[in-house]
Coordinates of C-alpha atoms in Angstrom, one line a residue:
M47 CA -9.0 45.3 20.9
H48 CA -9.2 43.1 17.7
Q49 CA -11.7 45.5 16.2
M50 CA -11.1 43.9 12.8
L51 CA -12.6 40.7 14.0
K52 CA -16.1 42.2 14.6
M53 CA -18.7 40.1 12.8
R54 CA -21.1 41.5 10.3
S55 CA -24.8 40.8 11.0
K56 CA -24.9 38.2 8.2
K57 CA -23.6 34.7 9.0
L58 CA -21.2 32.9 6.7
G59 CA -23.8 30.4 5.4
E60 CA -26.1 33.2 4.5
M61 CA -23.4 35.0 2.5
L62 CA -22.4 31.9 0.6
L63 CA -26.0 31.2 -0.3
E64 CA -26.6 34.8 -1.4
R65 CA -23.5 34.7 -3.7
G66 CA -24.7 31.4 -5.2
L67 CA -21.5 29.6 -4.1
I68 CA -23.5 26.8 -2.4
T69 CA -27.1 25.4 -2.8
P70 CA -29.6 25.2 0.1
A71 CA -29.2 21.4 0.0
Q72 CA -25.5 21.7 0.4
F73 CA -25.9 24.1 3.2
S74 CA -28.3 21.8 5.0
Q75 CA -25.9 18.8 4.6
A76 CA -23.0 20.8 6.0
V77 CA -25.1 22.1 9.0
S78 CA -26.2 18.5 9.8
E79 CA -22.6 17.3 9.7
Q80 CA -21.5 20.2 11.9
R81 CA -24.0 19.2 14.6
V82 CA -22.2 15.9 14.8
T83 CA -18.5 16.8 14.2
K84 CA -18.5 20.3 15.7
Q85 CA -16.2 21.4 12.9
I86 CA -16.2 24.9 11.4
L87 CA -18.9 25.2 8.7
G88 CA -16.5 26.4 6.1
S89 CA -14.1 23.5 6.5
I90 CA -17.0 21.1 6.2
L91 CA -18.1 22.7 2.9
V92 CA -14.6 22.5 1.5
R93 CA -14.1 18.9 2.5
L94 CA -17.4 17.9 1.0
G95 CA -16.3 19.6 -2.3
H96 CA -19.2 22.1 -2.3
I97 CA -16.9 25.1 -2.4
D98 CA -13.2 25.6 -3.1
E99 CA -10.9 27.0 -0.5
R100 CA -10.3 30.3 -2.3
E101 CA -14.0 31.1 -2.6
L102 CA -14.5 30.4 1.1
V103 CA -11.6 32.5 2.2
E104 CA -12.7 35.5 0.1
T105 CA -16.2 35.3 1.6
V106 CA -14.8 35.0 5.2
A107 CA -12.6 38.1 4.5
D108 CA -15.7 40.1 3.5
Q109 CA -17.7 38.8 6.5
L110 CA -15.0 39.8 9.0
E111 CA -14.0 43.0 7.1
I112 CA -10.3 42.0 6.9
P113 CA -8.0 41.8 3.9
Y114 CA -7.6 38.6 1.9
V115 CA -4.1 38.0 0.7
D116 CA -3.1 35.6 -2.2
L117 CA 0.4 34.5 -1.1
E118 CA 1.0 32.9 -4.5
N119 CA 1.4 36.5 -6.0
Y120 CA 2.6 38.3 -2.9
E121 CA 6.2 39.3 -2.1
I122 CA 6.7 38.9 1.6
D123 CA 8.9 41.5 3.4
E124 CA 12.1 39.6 4.3
E125 CA 12.9 41.8 7.3
S126 CA 9.6 40.9 8.9
L127 CA 10.4 37.2 8.8
G128 CA 12.9 37.5 11.7
I129 CA 10.1 38.8 14.0
I130 CA 8.3 35.5 14.2
P131 CA 10.6 32.4 14.7
A132 CA 10.2 29.4 12.4
N133 CA 8.9 27.1 15.1
I134 CA 6.2 29.6 16.2
A135 CA 5.2 30.2 12.6
Q136 CA 4.7 26.5 12.0
E137 CA 3.0 25.8 15.4
H138 CA 0.4 28.6 14.9
L139 CA 0.3 28.5 11.1
V140 CA 1.1 32.2 10.7
V141 CA 3.4 34.2 8.4
P142 CA 4.5 37.8 9.0
L143 CA 3.7 39.9 6.0
F144 CA 5.0 43.4 6.8
L145 CA 5.7 45.8 9.7
I146 CA 4.6 49.4 9.7
G147 CA 5.7 51.2 12.9
E148 CA 4.5 49.0 15.7
V149 CA 1.8 47.3 13.7
L150 CA 2.7 43.8 12.3
T151 CA 0.3 42.4 9.7
V152 CA 0.2 38.6 9.9
A153 CA -1.3 36.0 7.5
M154 CA -3.5 33.6 9.3
A155 CA -5.8 30.7 8.1
N156 CA -8.1 31.4 11.1
P157 CA -8.1 35.2 11.9
Q158 CA -10.7 34.6 14.6
D159 CA -8.1 32.6 16.7
I160 CA -7.8 35.2 19.5
S161 CA -5.4 33.0 21.5
T162 CA -2.9 32.9 18.6
I163 CA -3.1 36.6 18.0
D164 CA -2.5 37.2 21.7
A165 CA 0.5 34.8 21.7
I166 CA 2.1 36.5 18.7
R167 CA 1.5 40.0 20.3
H168 CA 3.2 38.9 23.6
L169 CA 6.1 37.3 21.6
T170 CA 6.7 40.2 19.3
G171 CA 5.6 43.2 21.4
K172 CA 3.8 44.5 18.4
Q173 CA 0.2 45.3 17.6
I174 CA -1.2 42.5 15.4
E175 CA -3.4 43.0 12.4
P176 CA -4.6 39.7 10.8
A177 CA -5.1 39.0 7.1
I178 CA -6.8 35.8 6.0
V179 CA -4.9 33.4 3.7
R180 CA -5.7 29.9 2.5
E181 CA -4.2 27.3 4.9
S182 CA -2.5 25.4 2.1
E183 CA -0.7 28.6 1.0
I184 CA 0.5 29.3 4.6
R185 CA 1.9 25.8 4.9
Q186 CA 3.7 26.2 1.6
A187 CA 5.0 29.6 2.5
I188 CA 6.4 28.4 5.8
E189 CA 8.3 25.6 4.0
Q190 CA 9.7 28.0 1.4
L191 CA 10.6 30.8 3.7
Y192 CA 11.8 29.0 6.8
G193 CA 12.9 25.7 5.3
V194 CA 11.3 22.3 4.6
S195 CA 12.4 20.6 7.8
V196 CA 11.8 23.3 10.4
G197 CA 9.7 21.0 12.6
I198 CA 11.9 18.0 12.0
T199 CA 15.0 19.9 13.0
K200 CA 13.4 21.3 16.1
S201 CA 12.1 17.9 17.2
M202 CA 15.5 16.3 16.5
D203 CA 17.2 18.9 18.8
E204 CA 14.8 18.0 21.6
V205 CA 15.5 14.3 21.1
L206 CA 19.2 14.9 21.2
Q207 CA 18.9 16.8 24.5
T208 CA 16.8 14.0 26.0
L209 CA 18.9 11.1 24.7
E210 CA 22.4 12.6 24.6
A211 CA 23.7 9.8 26.8
E212 CA 22.2 7.1 24.6
K213 CA 24.7 5.2 22.4
Q214 CA 24.1 2.6 19.7
D215 CA 26.3 -0.5 20.1
D216 CA 28.5 -1.1 17.1
D217 CA 28.4 -4.8 17.6
G218 CA 24.7 -5.0 16.8
E219 CA 23.7 -6.7 20.1
L220 CA 20.0 -6.7 20.7
R221 CA 18.7 -4.3 23.3
P222 CA 16.1 -5.4 25.9
A223 CA 12.6 -4.9 24.6
E224 CA 11.7 -2.8 27.7
D225 CA 14.6 -0.4 26.9
L226 CA 13.6 0.0 23.3
R227 CA 9.9 0.6 24.2
Q228 CA 10.8 3.2 26.8
M229 CA 13.1 5.0 24.3
A230 CA 10.4 4.9 21.5
E231 CA 7.7 6.2 23.8
D232 CA 9.7 9.3 25.1
A233 CA 7.8 12.4 24.1
P234 CA 10.6 13.9 22.0
V235 CA 11.0 10.7 20.0
V236 CA 7.3 10.5 19.4
K237 CA 7.3 14.1 18.2
L238 CA 10.2 13.6 15.9
V239 CA 8.7 10.6 14.2
N240 CA 5.3 12.4 13.9
M241 CA 7.0 15.4 12.3
I242 CA 8.7 13.1 9.7
L243 CA 5.4 11.5 8.9
I244 CA 3.6 14.9 8.7
Q245 CA 6.3 16.4 6.5
A246 CA 6.2 13.5 4.1
I247 CA 2.5 13.6 3.7
R248 CA 2.5 17.4 3.2
D249 CA 5.2 17.0 0.6
Y250 CA 3.0 14.4 -1.2
A251 CA 5.8 11.8 -0.8
S252 CA 4.9 8.2 -1.8
D253 CA 7.6 6.6 0.4
I254 CA 9.7 7.3 3.4
H255 CA 13.1 5.7 3.7
V256 CA 14.9 5.4 7.1
E257 CA 18.4 4.1 6.2
P258 CA 21.0 3.3 8.8
E259 CA 24.6 4.1 7.8
E260 CA 27.8 3.5 9.7
D261 CA 27.9 6.8 11.5
M262 CA 24.4 8.3 11.0
V263 CA 20.9 7.6 9.7
R264 CA 19.6 8.9 6.4
V265 CA 16.0 9.9 5.9
R266 CA 14.8 10.2 2.3
F267 CA 11.4 10.9 0.8
R268 CA 10.3 9.7 -2.6
I269 CA 8.5 12.7 -4.2
D270 CA 7.3 12.5 -7.8
G271 CA 9.1 9.2 -8.2
I272 CA 12.6 10.6 -7.2
L273 CA 14.2 10.1 -3.9
R274 CA 15.3 13.3 -2.0
E275 CA 17.4 13.4 1.1
I276 CA 15.6 15.3 3.9
F277 CA 17.9 15.1 6.9
N278 CA 20.5 13.0 8.6
P279 CA 19.8 12.2 12.3
P280 CA 22.8 11.0 14.3
K281 CA 23.4 7.3 14.9
N282 CA 22.3 7.4 18.6
L283 CA 18.7 8.2 17.5
Q284 CA 18.5 5.1 15.3
A285 CA 17.2 2.6 17.8
A286 CA 14.6 5.0 19.2
M287 CA 13.3 6.1 15.7
I288 CA 13.0 2.6 14.3
S289 CA 11.5 1.2 17.5
R290 CA 8.8 3.9 17.4
L291 CA 7.9 3.0 13.8
K292 CA 7.8 -0.7 14.7
I293 CA 5.5 0.0 17.7
L294 CA 3.1 2.0 15.4
S295 CA 3.2 -0.8 12.9
E296 CA 2.5 -3.5 15.6
M297 CA 5.8 -5.3 14.9
D298 CA 8.1 -7.1 17.4
I299 CA 10.4 -4.4 18.6
A300 CA 12.8 -7.0 20.2
E301 CA 13.3 -8.8 16.8
S302 CA 15.8 -7.0 14.5
R303 CA 17.4 -10.0 12.6
V304 CA 14.5 -10.9 10.3
P305 CA 12.4 -8.8 8.0
Q306 CA 9.0 -7.7 9.3
D307 CA 5.9 -6.1 7.7
G308 CA 3.2 -4.0 9.3
R309 CA 0.8 -1.1 8.7
F310 CA -0.9 1.7 10.5
R311 CA -3.3 4.5 9.8
I312 CA -3.3 8.2 10.6
K313 CA -5.6 11.2 9.9
L314 CA -4.1 14.5 8.9
E315 CA -5.9 17.6 7.8
N316 CA -9.1 15.6 7.1
R317 CA -7.1 13.1 5.0
E318 CA -7.0 9.4 5.9
I319 CA -3.5 8.0 5.3
D320 CA -2.6 4.3 5.4
L321 CA 1.1 3.5 5.8
R322 CA 2.6 0.1 4.9
V323 CA 5.8 -0.5 6.7
S324 CA 8.6 -2.9 5.9
T325 CA 11.9 -3.6 7.8
L326 CA 15.0 -5.3 6.4
P327 CA 18.1 -6.2 8.5
T328 CA 21.2 -4.6 7.0
A329 CA 24.9 -4.3 7.9
Y330 CA 24.3 -1.1 10.0
G331 CA 20.9 -1.9 11.4
E332 CA 17.3 -2.2 10.3
N333 CA 16.3 -0.4 7.1
V334 CA 12.7 0.8 7.2
V335 CA 10.6 1.8 4.2
L336 CA 7.1 3.3 4.7
R337 CA 4.7 3.4 1.7
I338 CA 2.2 6.2 2.0
L339 CA -1.3 5.4 0.7
D340 CA -3.3 8.6 0.6
K341 CA -7.0 7.8 0.1
S342 CA -7.6 11.3 -1.2
N343 CA -5.4 10.5 -4.2
V344 CA -7.4 7.4 -5.3
L345 CA -10.8 6.9 -7.0
L346 CA -10.0 9.3 -9.8
E347 CA -12.2 9.9 -12.7
I348 CA -10.8 8.5 -16.0
K349 CA -10.4 12.1 -17.3
D350 CA -8.0 12.7 -14.4
L351 CA -5.5 10.0 -15.5
G352 CA -4.0 12.2 -18.1
F353 CA -5.2 10.5 -21.3
V354 CA -5.3 12.4 -24.6
T355 CA -8.7 12.3 -26.1
E356 CA -8.1 9.3 -28.4
N357 CA -6.6 7.2 -25.6
Q358 CA -9.4 8.0 -23.2
E359 CA -11.9 6.9 -25.8
R360 CA -9.9 3.7 -26.4
F361 CA -9.7 3.0 -22.7
E362 CA -13.4 3.4 -22.1
E363 CA -14.2 1.3 -25.2
I364 CA -12.1 -1.5 -23.7
L365 CA -13.7 -1.3 -20.3
N366 CA -17.2 -1.3 -21.8
N367 CA -16.8 -4.9 -23.0
A368 CA -19.0 -7.4 -21.1
Y369 CA -16.2 -10.0 -20.9
G370 CA -12.5 -10.5 -21.7
I371 CA -9.2 -9.8 -20.0
V372 CA -7.6 -6.3 -19.8
L373 CA -3.9 -6.2 -19.0
V374 CA -2.2 -3.1 -17.4
T375 CA 1.5 -3.2 -17.7
G376 CA 4.6 -1.3 -16.7
P377 CA 7.4 -1.4 -14.2
T378 CA 7.0 -1.0 -10.4
G379 CA 5.9 2.5 -9.5
S380 CA 4.3 3.3 -12.9
G381 CA 0.8 3.9 -11.6
K382 CA -0.8 0.6 -12.5
T383 CA -2.7 0.3 -9.3
T384 CA -4.2 3.8 -9.8
T385 CA -5.3 2.8 -13.3
L386 CA -6.9 -0.4 -12.0
Y387 CA -8.8 1.4 -9.1
T388 CA -9.9 4.2 -11.5
A389 CA -11.2 1.5 -13.9
L390 CA -13.1 -0.2 -11.0
N391 CA -14.6 3.1 -10.0
Y392 CA -15.8 3.7 -13.6
L393 CA -17.3 0.2 -13.7
N394 CA -18.8 0.1 -10.2
S395 CA -22.6 0.1 -9.9
I396 CA -25.3 -1.6 -7.9
E397 CA -26.0 -4.0 -10.9
K398 CA -22.5 -5.5 -10.9
N399 CA -20.7 -7.8 -8.5
I400 CA -17.1 -6.8 -8.5
I401 CA -14.5 -8.9 -6.5
T402 CA -10.8 -8.4 -6.2
V403 CA -7.8 -10.5 -5.0
E404 CA -4.9 -8.2 -4.1
D405 CA -1.5 -8.2 -2.5
P406 CA -1.8 -6.0 -0.6
I407 CA -5.2 -4.2 -0.5
E408 CA -4.0 -0.7 -0.9
Y409 CA -7.3 1.2 -0.7
R410 CA -10.8 0.0 0.5
L411 CA -13.4 0.5 -2.2
K412 CA -17.1 0.8 -1.4
M413 CA -19.5 -1.9 -2.7
I414 CA -16.5 -4.0 -4.0
R415 CA -15.5 -7.2 -2.3
Q416 CA -11.8 -7.1 -1.8
S417 CA -9.7 -10.1 -0.7
Q418 CA -6.1 -10.2 0.5
V419 CA -3.5 -12.7 -0.6
N420 CA -2.1 -14.7 2.4
A421 CA 0.5 -17.2 1.2
K422 CA 1.1 -18.6 4.7
A423 CA -2.6 -19.5 4.9
G424 CA -2.7 -20.9 1.4
M425 CA -4.5 -17.9 -0.1
T426 CA -2.6 -17.3 -3.3
F427 CA -3.7 -15.3 -6.3
A428 CA -4.6 -18.6 -8.0
G429 CA -6.5 -19.9 -5.0
G430 CA -8.3 -16.6 -4.5
L431 CA -9.2 -16.4 -8.1
R432 CA -10.8 -19.9 -8.0
A433 CA -12.8 -18.9 -4.9
I434 CA -13.9 -15.7 -6.6
L435 CA -15.4 -17.7 -9.5
R436 CA -17.7 -19.4 -7.1
Q437 CA -19.0 -16.0 -5.8
D438 CA -21.0 -15.1 -9.0
P439 CA -18.8 -12.2 -10.1
D440 CA -19.4 -10.0 -13.1
I441 CA -16.0 -8.2 -12.9
I442 CA -12.8 -9.6 -11.3
M443 CA -9.6 -7.7 -10.5
V444 CA -6.4 -9.7 -10.0
G445 CA -3.7 -7.5 -8.5
E446 CA -0.9 -9.2 -10.5
I447 CA -0.4 -12.3 -12.7
R448 CA 2.8 -13.8 -11.3
D449 CA 2.6 -17.4 -12.4
T450 CA 1.2 -19.8 -15.0
E451 CA -1.6 -21.1 -12.8
T452 CA -3.0 -17.6 -12.2
A453 CA -2.6 -16.7 -15.9
N454 CA -4.6 -19.8 -16.9
I455 CA -7.4 -19.2 -14.5
A456 CA -7.7 -15.6 -15.4
V457 CA -7.9 -16.4 -19.1
Q458 CA -10.5 -19.1 -18.5
A459 CA -12.5 -16.6 -16.4
A460 CA -12.4 -14.1 -19.3
L461 CA -13.5 -16.8 -21.7
T462 CA -16.5 -17.8 -19.6
G463 CA -18.2 -14.4 -19.5
H464 CA -16.3 -12.3 -16.9
L465 CA -14.4 -9.0 -17.3
V466 CA -11.0 -9.5 -15.8
L467 CA -8.6 -6.7 -15.0
T468 CA -5.0 -7.4 -14.0
T469 CA -1.4 -6.3 -14.2
L470 CA 1.9 -7.6 -15.5
H471 CA 5.5 -6.3 -15.3
T472 CA 6.6 -5.7 -18.9
N473 CA 8.2 -2.8 -20.7
D474 CA 5.4 -2.1 -23.2
A475 CA 2.0 -3.2 -24.2
V476 CA 3.1 -5.7 -26.8
G477 CA 5.5 -7.3 -24.3
A478 CA 2.5 -8.3 -22.1
L479 CA 1.2 -10.5 -24.9
S480 CA 4.6 -12.2 -25.2
R481 CA 4.8 -12.6 -21.4
M482 CA 1.4 -14.4 -21.3
E483 CA 2.6 -16.8 -24.0
E484 CA 5.8 -17.4 -22.1
M485 CA 3.6 -18.4 -19.1
G486 CA 2.1 -21.1 -21.2
I487 CA -1.1 -19.5 -22.5
E488 CA -2.0 -21.0 -25.9
P489 CA -2.0 -18.3 -28.6
F490 CA -5.5 -19.0 -29.7
L491 CA -6.8 -18.7 -26.1
L492 CA -4.8 -15.5 -25.6
A493 CA -6.1 -14.0 -28.8
T494 CA -9.7 -14.9 -27.9
A495 CA -9.6 -13.7 -24.3
T496 CA -7.6 -10.5 -24.5
I497 CA -9.5 -7.3 -25.4
G498 CA -6.9 -4.7 -24.6
V499 CA -3.5 -3.9 -23.1
I500 CA -2.5 -0.6 -21.4
G501 CA 1.2 0.2 -21.2
Q502 CA 2.1 3.1 -19.0
R503 CA 4.7 5.2 -17.2
L504 CA 4.6 8.2 -14.9
V505 CA 6.3 11.5 -15.9
R506 CA 6.8 14.5 -13.7
K507 CA 4.9 17.7 -14.6
I508 CA 6.5 21.0 -15.1
C509 CA 6.1 23.3 -12.1
P510 CA 3.6 26.0 -13.1
K511 CA 5.3 28.6 -11.0
C512 CA 8.6 28.6 -12.8
K513 CA 7.7 27.2 -16.2
E514 CA 9.7 28.9 -19.0
E515 CA 10.4 28.2 -22.7
F516 CA 13.8 26.8 -23.6
K517 CA 15.5 25.5 -26.7
P518 CA 16.7 21.9 -26.6
S519 CA 20.0 21.0 -28.3
E520 CA 19.7 19.7 -31.9
N521 CA 21.3 16.4 -30.8
L522 CA 18.6 15.9 -28.2
L523 CA 15.8 16.6 -30.7
K524 CA 17.3 14.2 -33.2
R525 CA 17.5 11.4 -30.6
L526 CA 13.8 11.9 -30.1
G527 CA 13.1 11.7 -33.9
I528 CA 12.2 15.4 -34.1
D529 CA 13.3 17.6 -37.0
P530 CA 15.2 20.5 -35.2
K531 CA 14.7 22.8 -38.2
K532 CA 11.0 23.0 -37.8
K533 CA 10.3 26.5 -36.3
E534 CA 6.9 25.6 -34.8
W535 CA 8.4 23.3 -32.1
R536 CA 8.2 25.0 -28.7
F537 CA 9.4 23.3 -25.5
F538 CA 9.3 24.3 -21.9
H539 CA 10.9 23.3 -18.6
G540 CA 10.9 24.4 -15.0
A541 CA 13.7 26.8 -14.0
G542 CA 13.4 25.8 -10.3
C543 CA 11.8 27.8 -7.6
G544 CA 10.7 27.5 -3.9
A545 CA 7.4 25.9 -4.8
C546 CA 9.1 22.9 -6.5
K547 CA 12.1 23.0 -4.1
G548 CA 14.4 23.8 -7.1
T549 CA 13.5 20.7 -9.1
G550 CA 11.4 22.4 -11.8
Y551 CA 8.7 19.7 -11.4
R552 CA 5.5 19.4 -9.3
G553 CA 3.2 16.4 -9.5
R554 CA 3.1 13.5 -12.0
M555 CA 0.8 12.2 -14.7
G556 CA 0.7 9.1 -16.9
I557 CA 1.8 8.5 -20.4
Y558 CA 0.2 5.6 -22.1
E559 CA 0.0 3.3 -25.1
I560 CA -3.3 1.5 -25.5
L561 CA -3.4 -1.6 -27.7
R562 CA -6.8 -2.8 -28.7
V563 CA -6.8 -6.5 -29.7
D564 CA -8.7 -6.2 -33.0
D565 CA -9.0 -8.9 -35.7
K566 CA -5.6 -8.1 -37.2
I567 CA -3.8 -8.4 -33.8
K568 CA -5.7 -11.6 -33.1
E569 CA -4.5 -13.1 -36.4
L570 CA -0.9 -12.2 -35.6
I571 CA -1.1 -13.6 -32.1
I572 CA -2.5 -16.9 -33.4
A573 CA 0.3 -17.0 -36.0
N574 CA 3.0 -16.5 -33.3
A575 CA 4.1 -13.2 -35.0
S576 CA 7.1 -11.4 -33.6
A577 CA 6.8 -8.5 -31.1
E578 CA 8.0 -6.2 -33.9
K579 CA 5.2 -7.2 -36.2
L580 CA 2.6 -6.9 -33.4
K581 CA 3.8 -3.4 -32.5
A582 CA 3.8 -2.3 -36.2
A583 CA 0.2 -3.6 -36.6
A584 CA -0.9 -1.9 -33.4
I585 CA 0.6 1.4 -34.5
E586 CA -1.0 1.0 -38.0
G587 CA -4.3 0.4 -36.1
G588 CA -4.0 3.8 -34.3
M589 CA -1.9 3.0 -31.2
A590 CA 0.3 5.9 -30.1
T591 CA 3.5 4.6 -28.4
L592 CA 4.7 5.7 -25.0
K593 CA 7.3 8.0 -26.6
Q594 CA 4.7 9.5 -28.9
D595 CA 2.2 10.1 -26.0
G596 CA 5.0 11.7 -24.0
L597 CA 6.1 14.0 -26.8
I598 CA 2.5 15.1 -27.2
K599 CA 2.4 16.1 -23.5
A600 CA 5.8 17.8 -23.8
L601 CA 4.5 19.9 -26.8
R602 CA 1.4 20.7 -24.7
E603 CA 3.8 22.2 -22.1
I604 CA 2.8 19.6 -19.4
T605 CA 6.2 17.7 -19.1
T606 CA 9.7 18.0 -20.5
I607 CA 11.4 16.0 -23.3
E608 CA 14.1 15.0 -20.8
E609 CA 11.5 13.5 -18.6
V610 CA 10.0 11.5 -21.5
M611 CA 13.5 10.3 -22.4
R612 CA 14.1 9.2 -18.8
V613 CA 11.0 7.1 -18.4
T614 CA 11.0 5.5 -21.9
N615 CA 14.7 4.6 -21.8
I616 CA 15.6 6.6 -24.9
D617 CA 19.4 6.7 -25.2

C-alpha cells in the first residue's frame, strides 16, 4: 500500500544542495533549527526565505516520485468535488482532482501524511493516489471551490445546536458574568470565533467588524480597504461571540455599557498576528472591531512600497538627511504607518539611536526603543517627545502630530540636530505645511525645519488572474485630463474571478506625491504663499501629484483609472 510514497535513497536536503537551490550554510542553519523546533526541514527553509514554496514542492515531488500539480493552471473535475465533503477538505487540506475507475487522485500539501490518506480512503471507499500541491494553492482552491466560509458555516451550525435554547434579551439587561463566561468558553463558540479569525487572516483582511443588528449579527471583513459582508449569525449567538472576543482581549465581560480596548496575539501558519480590539455600546449591543496587525506584512524594503523610480530616489534623498522633519500625510488607512516603519527599517543601524512615541505601538522593531502613549498616566505625545530628547536620540518617530505643543517640540527637535519622522491627517502634501502653520508654527521655523512631505493613498491592484484590457468611456478619460483620441492609451481592469472573489482586485499598493522642501519652497513658506502657489512650485520642481502617480500605475497595468479616481476624489 502507498507505493508512491516510497523514498528515494537521497534525502531532501541533499537534493536541494545538488540542485543549487540552497547553500551549505543555509542547510546547516535549517538543520540546527529543526533540532530545536522539530519542524519539517522544507517548511523551515521556506520560512527562513532560503527557498520558495514552488521550488520545494517540485523537489519533494521528485524525491517521492509522485506528480506535482500547479493548481493555478489546473481545471479540477467538478464531478469529483462531491466525493470529499467541504469540511473534510478543509480539515485535512486536500482537494479531489479526478476519479478514474476506483482510483481518486487527491491534491495534498503533505503526501506523506498516511493518516489523512487512510481517512480519505475510508470515507470515499476509493483507492487514493496523492499529488503534491503548494499549501497556499490548496487553501485558495478550497475557498474557491467550496465557498469562502465553509469552516465558519459548519462551526456556526454546531453552536446553534449547542445554544438553541439561548435567547438574547431585547431589553439589554446585563447577564451575570458567570453565564457569559460559560457561554464564551463552550467548545463550539470557541471554534466559531477561531474560524472567523483564521478566515480573516487567510483573506488578508485588515479589520474584522462584529456588528449587532436588531434581529441578527453582521460580520464583515475589510479586505483591500473595502468592507465585505462574510456571514450573518443569528441574534442568539451575539452574547457568546462578543464575550469570547472580550475574554481573549482581557476585557471585563460583565461590562457592556462603556467602550473598552484590548489586544491579544495568535500564531497561524508561522505568522505572528497581533489583534487590537475595540468595543462600543450601540442600540443593539456591543459593536466589536478587531484590527489585524500581521508582522509578516511590515518591515518592507523601500522598493516594496510601490514608488516609481523618481519618487524612490526622492524618498531616499529625504531620509538621508542628518536632521530635519519629514511629514507623512494622508487620511486614516492610507498606509502612513507602513511608510514610517519602512523608513525606520531603512535607517536602522547599530550606529544610530532610534526612539519612537506611538499610539499604539503596532509592531515591535528590533534595536529601536518604542514607547507607548498613555494619556491616563500623563504620557502624551508631547510628554513622550520631551523625554525622548533626554535619551540622546539620533532619529525620532512621533506617531502623529495632534496638537500645537507636539508640533512645536517636534520642530525644535528637528532644528537641534535630530531627524524627526511623523504623520499628519491632510489631503495632500502641501496641506501638511498649511496644517503646521495653523498649529502655530512660525513660517520661518517651518521652512527651516521641514525637509520633505510625503502625501499618499492606497489603491487596489488589478487581479492578475482575470486582468483584461478594456476601453474607458471618453467622458471618464476627459475627467482625468486624458485625451481620448490618443491611440496609444491602453487600460486594464479585472473581470472578476474566484481568486479575487469577483472583485477584480487583489492586494494594494501606494500612490504618492513627494514634496522636497527646496530653496524655492522655503521662500514661499516664509512669504506665506497660498497652497495653490506652493503646489505649483512643487510641481515645477518635479513633484508628481497623487493623480499623476496613480495614472502612471494605471498605464502600467497595475491598477485601474476608476480606483485612482476613487482615492483621489476626482469627480
